[in-house]
mmCIF file with all atom_site columns, C-alpha atoms in Angstrom:
data_model
loop_
_atom_site.group_PDB
_atom_site.id
_atom_site.type_symbol
_atom_site.label_atom_id
_atom_site.label_alt_id
_atom_site.label_comp_id
_atom_site.label_asym_id
_atom_site.label_entity_id
_atom_site.label_seq_id
_atom_site.pdbx_PDB_ins_code
_atom_site.Cartn_x
_atom_site.Cartn_y
_atom_site.Cartn_z
_atom_site.occupancy
_atom_site.B_iso_or_equiv
_atom_site.pdbx_formal_charge
_atom_site.auth_seq_id
_atom_site.auth_comp_id
_atom_site.auth_asym_id
_atom_site.auth_atom_id
_atom_site.pdbx_PDB_model_num
ATOM 1   C CA . MET V 1 1   ? -76.156  148.536 -73.599 1.00 0.00 ? 1242 MET V CA 1
ATOM 2   C CA . LYS V 1 2   ? -77.450  147.115 -76.903 1.00 0.00 ? 1243 LYS V CA 1
ATOM 3   C CA . LYS V 1 3   ? -75.183  144.112 -76.509 1.00 0.00 ? 1244 LYS V CA 1
ATOM 4   C CA . THR V 1 4   ? -76.525  143.425 -72.979 1.00 0.00 ? 1245 THR V CA 1
ATOM 5   C CA . LEU V 1 5   ? -80.120  143.765 -74.177 1.00 0.00 ? 1246 LEU V CA 1
ATOM 6   C CA . LEU V 1 6   ? -79.506  141.411 -77.112 1.00 0.00 ? 1247 LEU V CA 1
ATOM 7   C CA . CYS V 1 7   ? -77.855  138.865 -74.799 1.00 0.00 ? 1248 CYS V CA 1
ATOM 8   C CA . SER V 1 8   ? -80.821  139.043 -72.437 1.00 0.00 ? 1249 SER V CA 1
ATOM 9   C CA . ILE V 1 9   ? -83.315  138.542 -75.261 1.00 0.00 ? 1250 ILE V CA 1
ATOM 10  C CA . PHE V 1 10  ? -81.294  135.663 -76.718 1.00 0.00 ? 1251 PHE V CA 1
ATOM 11  C CA . SER V 1 11  ? -81.005  134.046 -73.280 1.00 0.00 ? 1252 SER V CA 1
ATOM 12  C CA . ALA V 1 12  ? -84.769  134.346 -72.736 1.00 0.00 ? 1253 ALA V CA 1
ATOM 13  C CA . LEU V 1 13  ? -85.468  132.781 -76.136 1.00 0.00 ? 1254 LEU V CA 1
ATOM 14  C CA . VAL V 1 14  ? -83.119  129.887 -75.431 1.00 0.00 ? 1255 VAL V CA 1
ATOM 15  C CA . TRP V 1 15  ? -84.790  129.128 -72.075 1.00 0.00 ? 1256 TRP V CA 1
ATOM 16  C CA . LEU V 1 16  ? -88.387  129.721 -73.235 1.00 0.00 ? 1257 LEU V CA 1
ATOM 17  C CA . PRO V 1 17  ? -88.863  126.235 -74.764 1.00 0.00 ? 1258 PRO V CA 1
ATOM 18  C CA . LEU V 1 18  ? -87.744  124.660 -71.502 1.00 0.00 ? 1259 LEU V CA 1
ATOM 19  C CA . ALA V 1 19  ? -90.545  126.398 -69.615 1.00 0.00 ? 1260 ALA V CA 1
ATOM 20  C CA . VAL V 1 20  ? -93.249  124.809 -71.786 1.00 0.00 ? 1261 VAL V CA 1
ATOM 21  C CA . GLN V 1 21  ? -91.797  121.334 -72.096 1.00 0.00 ? 1262 GLN V CA 1
ATOM 22  C CA . ALA V 1 22  ? -93.649  118.251 -70.959 1.00 0.00 ? 1263 ALA V CA 1
ATOM 23  C CA . VAL V 1 23  ? -93.361  116.889 -67.442 1.00 0.00 ? 1264 VAL V CA 1
ATOM 24  C CA . GLU V 1 24  ? -91.816  113.420 -67.264 1.00 0.00 ? 1265 GLU V CA 1
ATOM 25  C CA . VAL V 1 25  ? -93.608  110.812 -65.162 1.00 0.00 ? 1266 VAL V CA 1
ATOM 26  C CA . SER V 1 26  ? -92.159  107.302 -65.079 1.00 0.00 ? 1267 SER V CA 1
ATOM 27  C CA . GLY V 1 27  ? -90.558  107.773 -68.491 1.00 0.00 ? 1268 GLY V CA 1
ATOM 28  C CA . VAL V 1 28  ? -93.702  109.231 -70.088 1.00 0.00 ? 1269 VAL V CA 1
ATOM 29  C CA . ASN V 1 29  ? -93.698  112.820 -71.366 1.00 0.00 ? 1270 ASN V CA 1
ATOM 30  C CA . VAL V 1 30  ? -96.877  114.443 -70.061 1.00 0.00 ? 1271 VAL V CA 1
ATOM 31  C CA . PRO V 1 31  ? -97.709  117.678 -71.915 1.00 0.00 ? 1272 PRO V CA 1
ATOM 32  C CA . GLU V 1 32  ? -98.519  120.788 -69.891 1.00 0.00 ? 1273 GLU V CA 1
ATOM 33  C CA . LYS V 1 33  ? -101.566 121.378 -72.093 1.00 0.00 ? 1274 LYS V CA 1
ATOM 34  C CA . VAL V 1 34  ? -103.594 119.511 -74.686 1.00 0.00 ? 1275 VAL V CA 1
ATOM 35  C CA . ALA V 1 35  ? -105.947 120.605 -77.436 1.00 0.00 ? 1276 ALA V CA 1
ATOM 36  C CA . ALA V 1 36  ? -109.451 119.214 -77.164 1.00 0.00 ? 1277 ALA V CA 1
ATOM 37  C CA . ALA V 1 37  ? -112.553 119.888 -79.244 1.00 0.00 ? 1278 ALA V CA 1
ATOM 38  C CA . GLU V 1 38  ? -113.750 122.081 -76.367 1.00 0.00 ? 1279 GLU V CA 1
ATOM 39  C CA . GLY V 1 39  ? -110.527 124.155 -76.304 1.00 0.00 ? 1280 GLY V CA 1
ATOM 40  C CA . THR V 1 40  ? -107.189 123.995 -74.531 1.00 0.00 ? 1281 THR V CA 1
ATOM 41  C CA . LEU V 1 41  ? -106.977 121.963 -71.333 1.00 0.00 ? 1282 LEU V CA 1
ATOM 42  C CA . HIS V 1 42  ? -104.162 122.397 -68.793 1.00 0.00 ? 1283 HIS V CA 1
ATOM 43  C CA . LEU V 1 43  ? -102.380 119.706 -66.830 1.00 0.00 ? 1284 LEU V CA 1
ATOM 44  C CA . ASN V 1 44  ? -103.800 119.630 -63.315 1.00 0.00 ? 1285 ASN V CA 1
ATOM 45  C CA . GLY V 1 45  ? -101.516 116.807 -62.220 1.00 0.00 ? 1286 GLY V CA 1
ATOM 46  C CA . ALA V 1 46  ? -100.223 113.345 -63.038 1.00 0.00 ? 1287 ALA V CA 1
ATOM 47  C CA . GLY V 1 47  ? -99.102  110.170 -61.353 1.00 0.00 ? 1288 GLY V CA 1
ATOM 48  C CA . VAL V 1 48  ? -98.538  106.456 -61.724 1.00 0.00 ? 1289 VAL V CA 1
ATOM 49  C CA . ARG V 1 49  ? -101.124 103.752 -61.087 1.00 0.00 ? 1290 ARG V CA 1
ATOM 50  C CA . LYS V 1 50  ? -99.390  100.865 -59.369 1.00 0.00 ? 1291 LYS V CA 1
ATOM 51  C CA . LYS V 1 51  ? -100.943 97.491  -58.683 1.00 0.00 ? 1292 LYS V CA 1
ATOM 52  C CA . MET V 1 52  ? -98.932  95.497  -56.212 1.00 0.00 ? 1293 MET V CA 1
ATOM 53  C CA . MET V 1 53  ? -95.360  96.189  -57.304 1.00 0.00 ? 1294 MET V CA 1
ATOM 54  C CA . PHE V 1 54  ? -96.157  96.817  -60.988 1.00 0.00 ? 1295 PHE V CA 1
ATOM 55  C CA . GLU V 1 55  ? -96.560  100.190 -62.676 1.00 0.00 ? 1296 GLU V CA 1
ATOM 56  C CA . VAL V 1 56  ? -99.677  99.915  -64.855 1.00 0.00 ? 1297 VAL V CA 1
ATOM 57  C CA . TYR V 1 57  ? -100.184 103.378 -66.379 1.00 0.00 ? 1298 TYR V CA 1
ATOM 58  C CA . VAL V 1 58  ? -99.403  107.067 -66.072 1.00 0.00 ? 1299 VAL V CA 1
ATOM 59  C CA . ALA V 1 59  ? -102.610 109.018 -65.462 1.00 0.00 ? 1300 ALA V CA 1
ATOM 60  C CA . SER V 1 60  ? -102.805 112.690 -66.411 1.00 0.00 ? 1301 SER V CA 1
ATOM 61  C CA . LEU V 1 61  ? -105.704 114.965 -65.511 1.00 0.00 ? 1302 LEU V CA 1
ATOM 62  C CA . TYR V 1 62  ? -106.397 117.985 -67.714 1.00 0.00 ? 1303 TYR V CA 1
ATOM 63  C CA . VAL V 1 63  ? -108.817 120.764 -66.782 1.00 0.00 ? 1304 VAL V CA 1
ATOM 64  C CA . THR V 1 64  ? -109.758 124.271 -67.897 1.00 0.00 ? 1305 THR V CA 1
ATOM 65  C CA . GLN V 1 65  ? -108.793 125.720 -64.507 1.00 0.00 ? 1306 GLN V CA 1
ATOM 66  C CA . LYS V 1 66  ? -106.334 124.019 -62.148 1.00 0.00 ? 1307 LYS V CA 1
ATOM 67  C CA . SER V 1 67  ? -107.620 122.899 -58.756 1.00 0.00 ? 1308 SER V CA 1
ATOM 68  C CA . ALA V 1 68  ? -106.266 120.903 -55.824 1.00 0.00 ? 1309 ALA V CA 1
ATOM 69  C CA . ASP V 1 69  ? -109.835 120.219 -54.632 1.00 0.00 ? 1310 ASP V CA 1
ATOM 70  C CA . ALA V 1 70  ? -111.189 116.840 -55.776 1.00 0.00 ? 1311 ALA V CA 1
ATOM 71  C CA . VAL V 1 71  ? -114.790 117.819 -55.007 1.00 0.00 ? 1312 VAL V CA 1
ATOM 72  C CA . ALA V 1 72  ? -114.443 120.955 -57.153 1.00 0.00 ? 1313 ALA V CA 1
ATOM 73  C CA . VAL V 1 73  ? -112.949 119.004 -60.071 1.00 0.00 ? 1314 VAL V CA 1
ATOM 74  C CA . LEU V 1 74  ? -115.643 116.309 -59.838 1.00 0.00 ? 1315 LEU V CA 1
ATOM 75  C CA . GLY V 1 75  ? -118.411 118.892 -59.598 1.00 0.00 ? 1316 GLY V CA 1
ATOM 76  C CA . SER V 1 76  ? -117.106 121.083 -62.388 1.00 0.00 ? 1317 SER V CA 1
ATOM 77  C CA . ASN V 1 77  ? -119.269 121.684 -65.421 1.00 0.00 ? 1318 ASN V CA 1
ATOM 78  C CA . ALA V 1 78  ? -116.193 122.383 -67.538 1.00 0.00 ? 1319 ALA V CA 1
ATOM 79  C CA . PRO V 1 79  ? -114.444 120.021 -69.968 1.00 0.00 ? 1320 PRO V CA 1
ATOM 80  C CA . ARG V 1 80  ? -111.916 117.643 -68.393 1.00 0.00 ? 1321 ARG V CA 1
ATOM 81  C CA . ARG V 1 81  ? -109.682 114.871 -69.654 1.00 0.00 ? 1322 ARG V CA 1
ATOM 82  C CA . MET V 1 82  ? -108.232 111.798 -67.995 1.00 0.00 ? 1323 MET V CA 1
ATOM 83  C CA . GLN V 1 83  ? -105.416 110.362 -70.071 1.00 0.00 ? 1324 GLN V CA 1
ATOM 84  C CA . LEU V 1 84  ? -103.943 106.943 -69.331 1.00 0.00 ? 1325 LEU V CA 1
ATOM 85  C CA . THR V 1 85  ? -100.619 106.040 -70.939 1.00 0.00 ? 1326 THR V CA 1
ATOM 86  C CA . MET V 1 86  ? -100.000 102.345 -70.527 1.00 0.00 ? 1327 MET V CA 1
ATOM 87  C CA . LEU V 1 87  ? -96.737  101.200 -68.974 1.00 0.00 ? 1328 LEU V CA 1
ATOM 88  C CA . ARG V 1 88  ? -97.422  97.512  -69.592 1.00 0.00 ? 1329 ARG V CA 1
ATOM 89  C CA . ASN V 1 89  ? -99.581  95.204  -71.693 1.00 0.00 ? 1330 ASN V CA 1
ATOM 90  C CA . VAL V 1 90  ? -103.009 94.605  -70.148 1.00 0.00 ? 1331 VAL V CA 1
ATOM 91  C CA . GLU V 1 91  ? -106.036 92.645  -71.280 1.00 0.00 ? 1332 GLU V CA 1
ATOM 92  C CA . ALA V 1 92  ? -108.946 95.030  -71.839 1.00 0.00 ? 1333 ALA V CA 1
ATOM 93  C CA . ALA V 1 93  ? -111.179 92.819  -69.654 1.00 0.00 ? 1334 ALA V CA 1
ATOM 94  C CA . SER V 1 94  ? -108.792 93.325  -66.720 1.00 0.00 ? 1335 SER V CA 1
ATOM 95  C CA . LEU V 1 95  ? -108.693 97.069  -67.280 1.00 0.00 ? 1336 LEU V CA 1
ATOM 96  C CA . TYR V 1 96  ? -112.494 97.231  -67.489 1.00 0.00 ? 1337 TYR V CA 1
ATOM 97  C CA . GLN V 1 97  ? -112.754 95.202  -64.255 1.00 0.00 ? 1338 GLN V CA 1
ATOM 98  C CA . ALA V 1 98  ? -110.421 97.652  -62.511 1.00 0.00 ? 1339 ALA V CA 1
ATOM 99  C CA . LEU V 1 99  ? -112.625 100.550 -63.661 1.00 0.00 ? 1340 LEU V CA 1
ATOM 100 C CA . LEU V 1 100 ? -115.739 98.692  -62.513 1.00 0.00 ? 1341 LEU V CA 1
ATOM 101 C CA . ASP V 1 101 ? -114.130 98.071  -59.110 1.00 0.00 ? 1342 ASP V CA 1
ATOM 102 C CA . GLY V 1 102 ? -113.438 101.804 -58.874 1.00 0.00 ? 1343 GLY V CA 1
ATOM 103 C CA . LEU V 1 103 ? -117.038 102.647 -59.707 1.00 0.00 ? 1344 LEU V CA 1
ATOM 104 C CA . GLN V 1 104 ? -118.325 100.137 -57.155 1.00 0.00 ? 1345 GLN V CA 1
ATOM 105 C CA . ALA V 1 105 ? -116.055 101.610 -54.472 1.00 0.00 ? 1346 ALA V CA 1
ATOM 106 C CA . ASN V 1 106 ? -117.334 105.150 -55.055 1.00 0.00 ? 1347 ASN V CA 1
ATOM 107 C CA . LEU V 1 107 ? -121.021 104.711 -55.869 1.00 0.00 ? 1348 LEU V CA 1
ATOM 108 C CA . SER V 1 108 ? -123.976 103.452 -53.862 1.00 0.00 ? 1349 SER V CA 1
ATOM 109 C CA . ALA V 1 109 ? -125.904 100.371 -54.976 1.00 0.00 ? 1350 ALA V CA 1
ATOM 110 C CA . GLY V 1 110 ? -128.692 102.673 -56.185 1.00 0.00 ? 1351 GLY V CA 1
ATOM 111 C CA . GLN V 1 111 ? -126.296 104.803 -58.238 1.00 0.00 ? 1352 GLN V CA 1
ATOM 112 C CA . LEU V 1 112 ? -124.740 101.696 -59.786 1.00 0.00 ? 1353 LEU V CA 1
ATOM 113 C CA . LYS V 1 113 ? -128.164 100.364 -60.707 1.00 0.00 ? 1354 LYS V CA 1
ATOM 114 C CA . GLU V 1 114 ? -129.112 103.693 -62.299 1.00 0.00 ? 1355 GLU V CA 1
ATOM 115 C CA . LEU V 1 115 ? -125.860 103.785 -64.283 1.00 0.00 ? 1356 LEU V CA 1
ATOM 116 C CA . ALA V 1 116 ? -125.921 100.084 -65.269 1.00 0.00 ? 1357 ALA V CA 1
ATOM 117 C CA . PRO V 1 117 ? -126.694 100.804 -68.966 1.00 0.00 ? 1358 PRO V CA 1
ATOM 118 C CA . LYS V 1 118 ? -123.761 103.262 -69.112 1.00 0.00 ? 1359 LYS V CA 1
ATOM 119 C CA . VAL V 1 119 ? -121.447 100.761 -67.413 1.00 0.00 ? 1360 VAL V CA 1
ATOM 120 C CA . ALA V 1 120 ? -122.536 98.179  -70.009 1.00 0.00 ? 1361 ALA V CA 1
ATOM 121 C CA . GLU V 1 121 ? -121.529 100.624 -72.786 1.00 0.00 ? 1362 GLU V CA 1
ATOM 122 C CA . LEU V 1 122 ? -118.105 100.974 -71.170 1.00 0.00 ? 1363 LEU V CA 1
ATOM 123 C CA . GLU V 1 123 ? -117.769 97.191  -70.991 1.00 0.00 ? 1364 GLU V CA 1
ATOM 124 C CA . LYS V 1 124 ? -118.678 96.910  -74.691 1.00 0.00 ? 1365 LYS V CA 1
ATOM 125 C CA . ILE V 1 125 ? -115.968 99.431  -75.618 1.00 0.00 ? 1366 ILE V CA 1
ATOM 126 C CA . PHE V 1 126 ? -113.306 97.521  -73.679 1.00 0.00 ? 1367 PHE V CA 1
ATOM 127 C CA . ALA V 1 127 ? -114.493 94.199  -75.136 1.00 0.00 ? 1368 ALA V CA 1
ATOM 128 C CA . GLU V 1 128 ? -113.995 95.685  -78.600 1.00 0.00 ? 1369 GLU V CA 1
ATOM 129 C CA . ILE V 1 129 ? -110.410 96.822  -77.978 1.00 0.00 ? 1370 ILE V CA 1
ATOM 130 C CA . LYS V 1 130 ? -109.432 93.419  -76.511 1.00 0.00 ? 1371 LYS V CA 1
ATOM 131 C CA . SER V 1 131 ? -106.082 94.556  -75.092 1.00 0.00 ? 1372 SER V CA 1
ATOM 132 C CA . VAL V 1 132 ? -103.800 97.539  -74.640 1.00 0.00 ? 1373 VAL V CA 1
ATOM 133 C CA . SER V 1 133 ? -100.050 97.517  -74.987 1.00 0.00 ? 1374 SER V CA 1
ATOM 134 C CA . LYS V 1 134 ? -97.225  99.428  -73.404 1.00 0.00 ? 1375 LYS V CA 1
ATOM 135 C CA . GLY V 1 135 ? -97.284  102.941 -74.885 1.00 0.00 ? 1376 GLY V CA 1
ATOM 136 C CA . ASP V 1 136 ? -100.975 102.876 -75.841 1.00 0.00 ? 1377 ASP V CA 1
ATOM 137 C CA . VAL V 1 137 ? -102.988 105.895 -74.739 1.00 0.00 ? 1378 VAL V CA 1
ATOM 138 C CA . ILE V 1 138 ? -106.569 105.802 -73.468 1.00 0.00 ? 1379 ILE V CA 1
ATOM 139 C CA . VAL V 1 139 ? -108.308 109.177 -73.423 1.00 0.00 ? 1380 VAL V CA 1
ATOM 140 C CA . LEU V 1 140 ? -111.491 109.865 -71.476 1.00 0.00 ? 1381 LEU V CA 1
ATOM 141 C CA . ASP V 1 141 ? -112.808 113.289 -72.477 1.00 0.00 ? 1382 ASP V CA 1
ATOM 142 C CA . PHE V 1 142 ? -115.546 114.585 -70.189 1.00 0.00 ? 1383 PHE V CA 1
ATOM 143 C CA . ILE V 1 143 ? -117.684 116.879 -72.324 1.00 0.00 ? 1384 ILE V CA 1
ATOM 144 C CA . PRO V 1 144 ? -120.387 118.843 -70.458 1.00 0.00 ? 1385 PRO V CA 1
ATOM 145 C CA . SER V 1 145 ? -123.956 118.104 -71.563 1.00 0.00 ? 1386 SER V CA 1
ATOM 146 C CA . GLN V 1 146 ? -122.678 115.259 -73.755 1.00 0.00 ? 1387 GLN V CA 1
ATOM 147 C CA . GLY V 1 147 ? -120.814 112.683 -71.687 1.00 0.00 ? 1388 GLY V CA 1
ATOM 148 C CA . SER V 1 148 ? -117.586 110.719 -71.810 1.00 0.00 ? 1389 SER V CA 1
ATOM 149 C CA . LYS V 1 149 ? -115.813 110.335 -75.129 1.00 0.00 ? 1390 LYS V CA 1
ATOM 150 C CA . VAL V 1 150 ? -113.546 107.289 -75.044 1.00 0.00 ? 1391 VAL V CA 1
ATOM 151 C CA . SER V 1 151 ? -110.572 107.070 -77.422 1.00 0.00 ? 1392 SER V CA 1
ATOM 152 C CA . VAL V 1 152 ? -107.970 104.321 -77.546 1.00 0.00 ? 1393 VAL V CA 1
ATOM 153 C CA . ARG V 1 153 ? -104.752 104.565 -79.572 1.00 0.00 ? 1394 ARG V CA 1
ATOM 154 C CA . GLY V 1 154 ? -106.105 107.738 -81.192 1.00 0.00 ? 1395 GLY V CA 1
ATOM 155 C CA . ARG V 1 155 ? -109.316 106.043 -82.346 1.00 0.00 ? 1396 ARG V CA 1
ATOM 156 C CA . ALA V 1 156 ? -112.668 107.314 -81.065 1.00 0.00 ? 1397 ALA V CA 1
ATOM 157 C CA . MET V 1 157 ? -114.535 104.365 -79.561 1.00 0.00 ? 1398 MET V CA 1
ATOM 158 C CA . GLY V 1 158 ? -117.757 106.174 -78.704 1.00 0.00 ? 1399 GLY V CA 1
ATOM 159 C CA . VAL V 1 159 ? -119.419 108.603 -76.334 1.00 0.00 ? 1400 VAL V CA 1
ATOM 160 C CA . ILE V 1 160 ? -121.188 107.401 -73.206 1.00 0.00 ? 1401 ILE V CA 1
ATOM 161 C CA . GLU V 1 161 ? -123.859 110.016 -72.634 1.00 0.00 ? 1402 GLU V CA 1
ATOM 162 C CA . GLY V 1 162 ? -124.488 111.885 -69.430 1.00 0.00 ? 1403 GLY V CA 1
ATOM 163 C CA . ASP V 1 163 ? -122.696 114.163 -67.005 1.00 0.00 ? 1404 ASP V CA 1
ATOM 164 C CA . VAL V 1 164 ? -123.599 111.878 -64.083 1.00 0.00 ? 1405 VAL V CA 1
ATOM 165 C CA . PHE V 1 165 ? -121.688 108.986 -65.628 1.00 0.00 ? 1406 PHE V CA 1
ATOM 166 C CA . ALA V 1 166 ? -118.768 111.270 -66.528 1.00 0.00 ? 1407 ALA V CA 1
ATOM 167 C CA . ASN V 1 167 ? -118.462 112.353 -62.893 1.00 0.00 ? 1408 ASN V CA 1
ATOM 168 C CA . ALA V 1 168 ? -118.844 108.766 -61.690 1.00 0.00 ? 1409 ALA V CA 1
ATOM 169 C CA . LEU V 1 169 ? -116.052 107.662 -64.027 1.00 0.00 ? 1410 LEU V CA 1
ATOM 170 C CA . LEU V 1 170 ? -113.753 110.426 -62.807 1.00 0.00 ? 1411 LEU V CA 1
ATOM 171 C CA . SER V 1 171 ? -114.512 109.408 -59.200 1.00 0.00 ? 1412 SER V CA 1
ATOM 172 C CA . ILE V 1 172 ? -112.475 106.249 -59.841 1.00 0.00 ? 1413 ILE V CA 1
ATOM 173 C CA . TRP V 1 173 ? -109.380 108.430 -59.437 1.00 0.00 ? 1414 TRP V CA 1
ATOM 174 C CA . LEU V 1 174 ? -110.687 111.399 -57.432 1.00 0.00 ? 1415 LEU V CA 1
ATOM 175 C CA . GLY V 1 175 ? -113.551 109.949 -55.364 1.00 0.00 ? 1416 GLY V CA 1
ATOM 176 C CA . ARG V 1 176 ? -113.697 109.212 -51.655 1.00 0.00 ? 1417 ARG V CA 1
ATOM 177 C CA . VAL V 1 177 ? -112.183 105.750 -52.339 1.00 0.00 ? 1418 VAL V CA 1
ATOM 178 C CA . PRO V 1 178 ? -109.740 106.359 -55.209 1.00 0.00 ? 1419 PRO V CA 1
ATOM 179 C CA . VAL V 1 179 ? -107.784 103.542 -56.850 1.00 0.00 ? 1420 VAL V CA 1
ATOM 180 C CA . SER V 1 180 ? -104.729 105.048 -55.127 1.00 0.00 ? 1421 SER V CA 1
ATOM 181 C CA . GLU V 1 181 ? -104.380 107.891 -52.630 1.00 0.00 ? 1422 GLU V CA 1
ATOM 182 C CA . ASP V 1 182 ? -100.919 108.700 -54.026 1.00 0.00 ? 1423 ASP V CA 1
ATOM 183 C CA . LEU V 1 183 ? -102.277 108.859 -57.567 1.00 0.00 ? 1424 LEU V CA 1
ATOM 184 C CA . LYS V 1 184 ? -105.161 111.074 -56.404 1.00 0.00 ? 1425 LYS V CA 1
ATOM 185 C CA . LYS V 1 185 ? -102.659 113.463 -54.810 1.00 0.00 ? 1426 LYS V CA 1
ATOM 186 C CA . GLY V 1 186 ? -100.609 113.511 -58.012 1.00 0.00 ? 1427 GLY V CA 1
ATOM 187 C CA . LEU V 1 187 ? -103.663 114.239 -60.174 1.00 0.00 ? 1428 LEU V CA 1
ATOM 188 C CA . LEU V 1 188 ? -104.576 117.111 -57.850 1.00 0.00 ? 1429 LEU V CA 1
ATOM 189 C CA . GLY V 1 189 ? -101.053 118.544 -58.101 1.00 0.00 ? 1430 GLY V CA 1
ATOM 190 C CA . LYS V 1 190 ? -100.199 117.616 -54.522 1.00 0.00 ? 1431 LYS V CA 1
ATOM 191 C CA . GLY V 1 191 ? -97.788  114.784 -55.308 1.00 0.00 ? 1432 GLY V CA 1
#
């Protein structure tokens, strides 16, 4: 009896680390949870951003409470993180333009005009980093009542204030016209 119990406990301990390991997406280990200043965030979903036939980055969405509803995630007043792990070298100007295209696809002309100063801050950040390389990580932390904290290669690049801009930025991937329907499904755990 004792021997069976000890074997069961040992077996459980051996398999326990496997249950909390990272998910692999296109060769990138995506952790199940991350520590943020606002607490622990849990992986909602992940996927690959492809442009034409090229894989550009692995996107991972972290939230406080998992949801398959894009509207709920966008409307949440809880901390969220979008993490982009680059799969290729990209000029920062090209990456910024892709983000701008995503904003333009999901916002009205009036919303874009209202957010123009925030978009200019984002452009300034990407102009400063110049380029990203394969393996580099871009982190967009959405902090309620503060805004979007942008970090590149582990270096904080600044905070763009405002919840409205944070939600607009997240709409690039989860909005009505996402950069990729497949990526949106992956980020919502449906992929």
